[in-house]
mmCIF file of C-alpha atoms and ligand atoms in Angstrom:
data_model
loop_
_atom_site.group_PDB
_atom_site.id
_atom_site.type_symbol
_atom_site.label_atom_id
_atom_site.label_comp_id
_atom_site.label_asym_id
_atom_site.label_seq_id
_atom_site.Cartn_x
_atom_site.Cartn_y
_atom_site.Cartn_z
ATOM 1 C CA MET O 295 -0.156 0.056 0.291
ATOM 2 C CA PRO O 296 1.173 3.355 -0.758
ATOM 3 C CA THR O 297 2.358 5.154 2.937
ATOM 4 C CA LEU O 298 3.110 8.692 2.575
ATOM 5 C CA LEU O 299 5.141 10.392 5.639
ATOM 6 C CA GLN O 300 4.175 13.768 6.879
ATOM 7 C CA VAL O 301 6.482 15.711 9.356
ATOM 8 C CA ASN O 302 5.689 18.738 10.364
ATOM 9 C CA SER O 303 7.996 21.195 12.922
ATOM 10 C CA SER O 304 6.387 24.713 12.738
ATOM 11 C CA LEU O 305 6.344 26.032 15.934
ATOM 12 C CA TYR O 306 2.492 26.548 15.374
ATOM 13 C CA SER O 307 1.503 23.151 14.690
ATOM 14 C CA GLY O 308 -0.981 22.584 12.207
ATOM 15 C CA ASP O 309 -1.594 26.259 11.981
ATOM 16 C CA GLY O 310 2.117 27.051 10.621
ATOM 17 C CA GLN O 311 2.174 28.092 7.147
ATOM 18 C CA SER O 312 4.862 25.239 6.420
ATOM 19 C CA THR O 313 1.828 22.517 7.890
ATOM 20 C CA ARG O 314 -0.887 24.214 5.923
ATOM 21 C CA LEU O 315 1.323 23.647 2.589
ATOM 22 C CA ALA O 316 1.804 20.393 3.195
ATOM 23 C CA ASP O 317 -1.699 19.875 4.486
ATOM 24 C CA GLN O 318 -2.832 20.441 0.558
ATOM 25 C CA LEU O 319 -0.032 18.989 -0.737
ATOM 26 C CA VAL O 320 -1.153 15.631 0.840
ATOM 27 C CA ALA O 321 -4.654 16.395 0.300
ATOM 28 C CA ARG O 322 -3.875 16.266 -3.293
ATOM 29 C CA TRP O 323 -1.977 13.093 -3.073
ATOM 30 C CA ARG O 324 -4.581 11.081 -1.317
ATOM 31 C CA ALA O 325 -6.319 12.153 -4.261
ATOM 32 C CA SER O 326 -4.472 10.365 -6.623
ATOM 33 C CA HIS O 327 -3.900 8.003 -4.239
ATOM 34 C CA PRO O 328 -7.398 6.093 -2.980
ATOM 35 C CA GLY O 329 -6.650 4.056 0.210
ATOM 36 C CA ALA O 330 -3.151 5.275 0.609
ATOM 37 C CA ARG O 331 -2.114 5.140 4.242
ATOM 38 C CA VAL O 332 -0.912 8.962 5.523
ATOM 39 C CA ILE O 333 0.949 9.055 9.041
ATOM 40 C CA VAL O 334 1.491 12.637 10.451
ATOM 41 C CA ARG O 335 4.292 13.200 12.816
ATOM 42 C CA ASP O 336 4.120 16.331 14.088
ATOM 43 C CA LEU O 337 7.444 17.625 16.063
ATOM 44 C CA ALA O 338 5.677 20.308 18.131
ATOM 45 C CA ARG O 339 3.107 18.348 19.661
ATOM 46 C CA ASP O 340 5.925 15.509 20.170
ATOM 47 C CA PRO O 341 9.232 16.739 20.640
ATOM 48 C CA VAL O 342 11.759 14.178 19.830
ATOM 49 C CA PRO O 343 14.866 15.077 22.483
ATOM 50 C CA HIS O 344 18.483 16.489 21.432
ATOM 51 C CA LEU O 345 20.433 14.210 20.918
ATOM 52 C CA ASP O 346 23.331 13.452 23.437
ATOM 53 C CA ALA O 347 26.000 11.900 24.245
ATOM 54 C CA ALA O 348 24.399 8.795 26.252
ATOM 55 C CA THR O 349 22.029 8.306 23.054
ATOM 56 C CA PHE O 350 25.075 8.474 20.075
ATOM 57 C CA ASN O 351 26.908 6.413 21.839
ATOM 58 C CA ALA O 352 23.879 3.593 22.860
ATOM 59 C CA PHE O 353 24.033 4.005 18.899
ATOM 60 C CA ARG O 354 27.569 2.720 18.771
ATOM 61 C CA THR O 355 26.986 -0.279 21.188
ATOM 62 C CA PRO O 356 26.038 -3.436 19.768
ATOM 63 C CA ALA O 357 22.955 -5.063 20.606
ATOM 64 C CA THR O 358 24.107 -7.480 22.861
ATOM 65 C CA GLU O 359 26.143 -5.415 24.745
ATOM 66 C CA LEU O 360 23.162 -2.522 25.683
ATOM 67 C CA THR O 361 21.944 -1.348 28.977
ATOM 68 C CA PRO O 362 18.416 -0.965 29.960
ATOM 69 C CA ALA O 363 18.710 2.544 29.233
ATOM 70 C CA GLN O 364 20.871 2.391 25.786
ATOM 71 C CA ALA O 365 18.371 -0.286 24.713
ATOM 72 C CA ARG O 366 15.373 1.902 25.133
ATOM 73 C CA ALA O 367 17.293 5.200 23.137
ATOM 74 C CA VAL O 368 17.719 2.474 20.316
ATOM 75 C CA ALA O 369 14.270 1.624 20.357
ATOM 76 C CA TYR O 370 12.969 4.702 20.277
ATOM 77 C CA SER O 371 15.379 5.982 17.207
ATOM 78 C CA ASP O 372 14.447 2.763 15.363
ATOM 79 C CA ALA O 373 10.689 4.146 15.730
ATOM 80 C CA LEU O 374 11.470 6.494 13.726
ATOM 81 C CA ILE O 375 13.370 5.141 11.096
ATOM 82 C CA ASP O 376 11.249 2.388 11.030
ATOM 83 C CA GLU O 377 7.882 4.753 10.089
ATOM 84 C CA LEU O 378 10.488 6.134 7.816
ATOM 85 C CA ARG O 379 11.118 3.288 6.082
ATOM 86 C CA GLN O 380 7.763 2.311 5.506
ATOM 87 C CA ALA O 381 6.786 5.398 3.912
ATOM 88 C CA ASP O 382 7.073 5.546 -0.429
ATOM 89 C CA THR O 383 6.542 9.325 -0.178
ATOM 90 C CA LEU O 384 8.216 11.629 2.247
ATOM 91 C CA VAL O 385 6.574 15.372 3.074
ATOM 92 C CA LEU O 386 8.276 17.623 5.328
ATOM 93 C CA ALA O 387 6.850 21.071 6.184
ATOM 94 C CA LEU O 388 9.513 23.407 6.287
ATOM 95 C CA PRO O 389 9.519 26.550 8.222
ATOM 96 C CA LEU O 390 12.572 28.790 7.788
ATOM 97 C CA TYR O 391 13.508 29.651 11.622
ATOM 98 C CA ASN O 392 16.957 32.054 12.317
ATOM 99 C CA PHE O 393 17.859 30.952 8.640
ATOM 100 C CA GLY O 394 17.822 27.361 9.139
ATOM 101 C CA VAL O 395 16.030 24.269 10.098
ATOM 102 C CA PRO O 396 13.983 24.251 13.480
ATOM 103 C CA SER O 397 15.568 22.931 15.868
ATOM 104 C CA THR O 398 12.909 20.104 16.544
ATOM 105 C CA LEU O 399 13.245 18.954 12.929
ATOM 106 C CA LYS O 400 16.980 19.263 13.557
ATOM 107 C CA ALA O 401 16.740 16.785 16.775
ATOM 108 C CA TRP O 402 14.539 14.559 13.931
ATOM 109 C CA PHE O 403 17.319 14.245 11.790
ATOM 110 C CA ASP O 404 19.790 13.183 14.165
ATOM 111 C CA HIS O 405 17.679 10.290 15.654
ATOM 112 C CA ILE O 406 17.084 8.957 11.810
ATOM 113 C CA ALA O 407 20.804 9.825 10.367
ATOM 114 C CA ARG O 408 22.390 6.202 11.816
ATOM 115 C CA ALA O 409 25.749 4.617 10.406
ATOM 116 C CA GLY O 410 24.824 1.101 9.654
ATOM 117 C CA ALA O 411 21.160 1.510 9.725
ATOM 118 C CA THR O 412 20.011 4.392 6.945
ATOM 119 C CA PHE O 413 23.786 5.155 5.898
ATOM 120 C CA ARG O 414 26.807 3.099 5.519
ATOM 121 C CA TYR O 415 30.511 3.917 5.122
ATOM 122 C CA THR O 416 32.089 2.010 2.405
ATOM 123 C CA ALA O 417 35.911 2.281 0.548
ATOM 124 C CA ASP O 418 34.187 4.375 -1.956
ATOM 125 C CA GLY O 419 32.487 6.992 0.194
ATOM 126 C CA PRO O 420 29.120 7.063 2.457
ATOM 127 C CA VAL O 421 25.808 4.827 0.963
ATOM 128 C CA GLY O 422 22.625 5.815 1.631
ATOM 129 C CA LEU O 423 20.549 3.506 2.738
ATOM 130 C CA LEU O 424 17.069 5.131 1.956
ATOM 131 C CA PRO O 425 16.526 4.721 -1.823
ATOM 132 C CA GLY O 426 13.794 4.764 -4.159
ATOM 133 C CA LYS O 427 11.178 7.154 -2.159
ATOM 134 C CA THR O 428 10.332 10.703 -3.568
ATOM 135 C CA VAL O 429 9.971 13.608 -1.290
ATOM 136 C CA TYR O 430 8.415 16.760 -1.438
ATOM 137 C CA VAL O 431 9.388 19.895 1.020
ATOM 138 C CA ALA O 432 6.521 22.392 1.866
ATOM 139 C CA ALA O 433 9.017 25.722 2.688
ATOM 140 C CA ALA O 434 7.303 28.769 4.402
ATOM 141 C CA ARG O 435 9.668 31.612 5.136
ATOM 142 C CA GLY O 436 9.471 35.278 6.096
ATOM 143 C CA GLY O 437 11.820 36.677 3.532
ATOM 144 C CA ARG O 438 13.159 35.412 0.311
ATOM 145 C CA TYR O 439 15.854 33.388 -0.297
ATOM 146 C CA ALA O 440 15.314 30.664 -3.134
ATOM 147 C CA GLY O 441 18.043 30.033 -4.894
ATOM 148 C CA THR O 442 20.473 32.425 -3.815
ATOM 149 C CA GLY O 443 23.164 32.328 -1.740
ATOM 150 C CA THR O 444 21.692 33.423 0.991
ATOM 151 C CA ASP O 445 19.347 30.593 1.233
ATOM 152 C CA HIS O 446 21.506 28.256 3.640
ATOM 153 C CA GLN O 447 18.709 26.168 4.834
ATOM 154 C CA ALA O 448 17.339 24.368 1.244
ATOM 155 C CA PRO O 449 21.015 22.805 0.326
ATOM 156 C CA PHE O 450 21.657 21.563 3.700
ATOM 157 C CA VAL O 451 18.043 19.755 3.685
ATOM 158 C CA ARG O 452 18.813 18.488 0.045
ATOM 159 C CA GLN O 453 22.302 17.363 1.365
ATOM 160 C CA LEU O 454 20.953 15.641 4.366
ATOM 161 C CA LEU O 455 18.069 14.222 2.644
ATOM 162 C CA GLY O 456 20.997 12.901 -0.419
ATOM 163 C CA PHE O 457 23.290 11.465 2.141
ATOM 164 C CA LEU O 458 20.393 9.135 3.630
ATOM 165 C CA GLY O 459 19.856 8.103 -0.160
ATOM 166 C CA MET O 460 16.491 10.331 -0.742
ATOM 167 C CA GLU O 461 17.837 12.081 -4.279
ATOM 168 C CA ASP O 462 14.031 12.661 -5.668
ATOM 169 C CA VAL O 463 13.314 15.578 -3.598
ATOM 170 C CA HIS O 464 10.769 18.661 -4.628
ATOM 171 C CA PHE O 465 10.584 21.877 -2.845
ATOM 172 C CA VAL O 466 7.541 23.817 -2.690
ATOM 173 C CA TYR O 467 8.316 28.207 -1.669
ATOM 174 C CA ALA O 468 5.668 29.850 -0.168
ATOM 175 C CA GLU O 469 8.253 33.054 0.336
ATOM 176 C CA GLY O 470 7.836 36.954 1.550
ATOM 177 C CA LEU O 471 5.224 35.862 3.770
ATOM 178 C CA ALA O 472 5.874 38.605 6.197
ATOM 179 C CA LEU O 473 6.596 41.505 3.873
ATOM 180 C CA ASP O 474 2.745 42.496 3.516
ATOM 181 C CA ALA O 475 -0.339 41.205 2.872
ATOM 182 C CA ALA O 476 -0.243 41.092 -1.183
ATOM 183 C CA ALA O 477 2.969 39.206 -0.730
ATOM 184 C CA ARG O 478 2.014 36.895 1.431
ATOM 185 C CA ASP O 479 -1.703 36.413 -1.006
ATOM 186 C CA GLN O 480 0.328 36.048 -4.130
ATOM 187 C CA ALA O 481 3.232 33.756 -2.652
ATOM 188 C CA LEU O 482 0.532 31.509 -1.203
ATOM 189 C CA ALA O 483 -1.443 31.388 -4.095
ATOM 190 C CA GLU O 484 1.994 30.760 -6.460
ATOM 191 C CA ALA O 485 2.764 27.533 -3.795
ATOM 192 C CA ALA O 486 -0.563 26.321 -4.330
ATOM 193 C CA ALA O 487 -0.218 26.433 -8.091
ATOM 194 C CA GLU O 488 3.072 24.757 -7.932
ATOM 195 C CA VAL O 489 1.545 21.740 -4.990
ATOM 196 C CA GLU O 490 -1.014 21.521 -8.155
ATOM 197 C CA ARG O 491 2.085 20.774 -10.720
ATOM 198 C CA LEU O 492 3.684 18.666 -9.261
ATOM 199 C CA VAL O 493 0.935 16.223 -7.108
ATOM 200 C CA GLY O 494 -2.122 17.337 -8.971
ATOM 201 C CA VAL O 495 -4.689 14.676 -9.899
ATOM 202 C CA ALA O 496 -4.054 15.413 -13.836
ATOM 203 C CA ARG O 497 -0.217 15.290 -13.052
ATOM 204 C CA SER O 498 -0.864 11.396 -11.739
ATOM 205 C CA ALA O 499 -3.605 10.808 -14.208
ATOM 206 C CA ALA O 500 -1.123 11.717 -17.322
HETATM 207 C C1 FMN K 239 11.383 31.960 15.442
HETATM 208 C C2 FMN K 239 11.452 32.814 14.158
HETATM 209 C C3 FMN K 239 12.544 32.535 13.580
HETATM 210 C C4 FMN K 239 11.970 33.194 12.105
HETATM 211 N N1 FMN K 239 13.478 33.261 11.226
HETATM 212 C C5 FMN K 239 13.206 33.572 10.339
HETATM 213 C C6 FMN K 239 14.435 34.103 8.782
HETATM 214 O O1 FMN K 239 15.590 33.787 9.341
HETATM 215 N N2 FMN K 239 14.000 34.467 8.067
HETATM 216 C C7 FMN K 239 12.948 34.178 7.417
HETATM 217 O O2 FMN K 239 12.676 35.201 6.090
HETATM 218 N N3 FMN K 239 11.853 33.859 8.227
HETATM 219 C C8 FMN K 239 11.921 33.928 9.209
HETATM 220 N N4 FMN K 239 10.849 33.862 9.812
HETATM 221 C C9 FMN K 239 9.751 33.833 9.743
HETATM 222 C C10 FMN K 239 8.797 32.949 9.159
HETATM 223 O O3 FMN K 239 9.883 31.920 8.368
HETATM 224 C C11 FMN K 239 7.553 32.372 8.512
HETATM 225 O O4 FMN K 239 6.829 32.847 9.500
HETATM 226 C C12 FMN K 239 7.032 31.026 8.159
HETATM 227 O O5 FMN K 239 5.694 30.925 8.141
HETATM 228 C C13 FMN K 239 7.402 29.872 9.274
HETATM 229 O O6 FMN K 239 6.824 28.760 9.229
HETATM 230 P P1 FMN K 239 5.436 28.621 9.912
HETATM 231 O O7 FMN K 239 4.354 29.259 9.991
HETATM 232 O O8 FMN K 239 5.065 27.283 9.357
HETATM 233 O O9 FMN K 239 5.823 28.395 11.151
HETATM 234 C C14 FMN K 239 11.072 33.343 11.710
HETATM 235 C C15 FMN K 239 9.849 33.243 12.508
HETATM 236 C C16 FMN K 239 10.155 32.456 13.797
HETATM 237 C C17 FMN K 239 8.396 32.767 14.416
#
């Protein structure tokens, strides 16, 4: 069964502009995938803890040697990775906070990027172990940065996803949301049109 994982990271949870844009995208995707499964992870409601030394050391400890506390830390990370593995489509709702990704999303990344689980090192360099997924990123920003040297967020997200094997990544931007009402309305209309172009029923029927 097609499965989509939506990861929200707006501090406003379902009211965030990035969440709303991701919701639009998921609604269009659902329309062309009847009966598909959609999993929603809201990192504001259900935050992933910061990665600390105890957890990182647990990741590197052989399964047979784990203490009960380490086993719990590994099981939590395993569950996040399993949820992602099940999904053939990933939708990231991506607010821009202080020029970067929300710290909640970074904590999620830190728990799913695990050597031996989602990537491995080889003589030829690292290999991502999560290939074959389609990723949509619904990016909401107060200002405008896409495609310029001041956008440090999208390249980081693309690099991290690629490192884990996710190369088919599509960004939808709603930018300039803090400029004025006209700019915001235009940005949201353009983003909605881009969602339609990427995942609208017409495209999937083609
Ligand atoms: C804590 C915080 C930091 C922000 N930092 C930036 C920023 O660095 N650049 C920018 O263009 N907009 C910034 N904004 C505006 C957000 O990108 C904008 O409100 C966007 O809609 C956030 O997505 P959300 O509504 O899904 O939370 C910031 C907003 C907040 C709340």
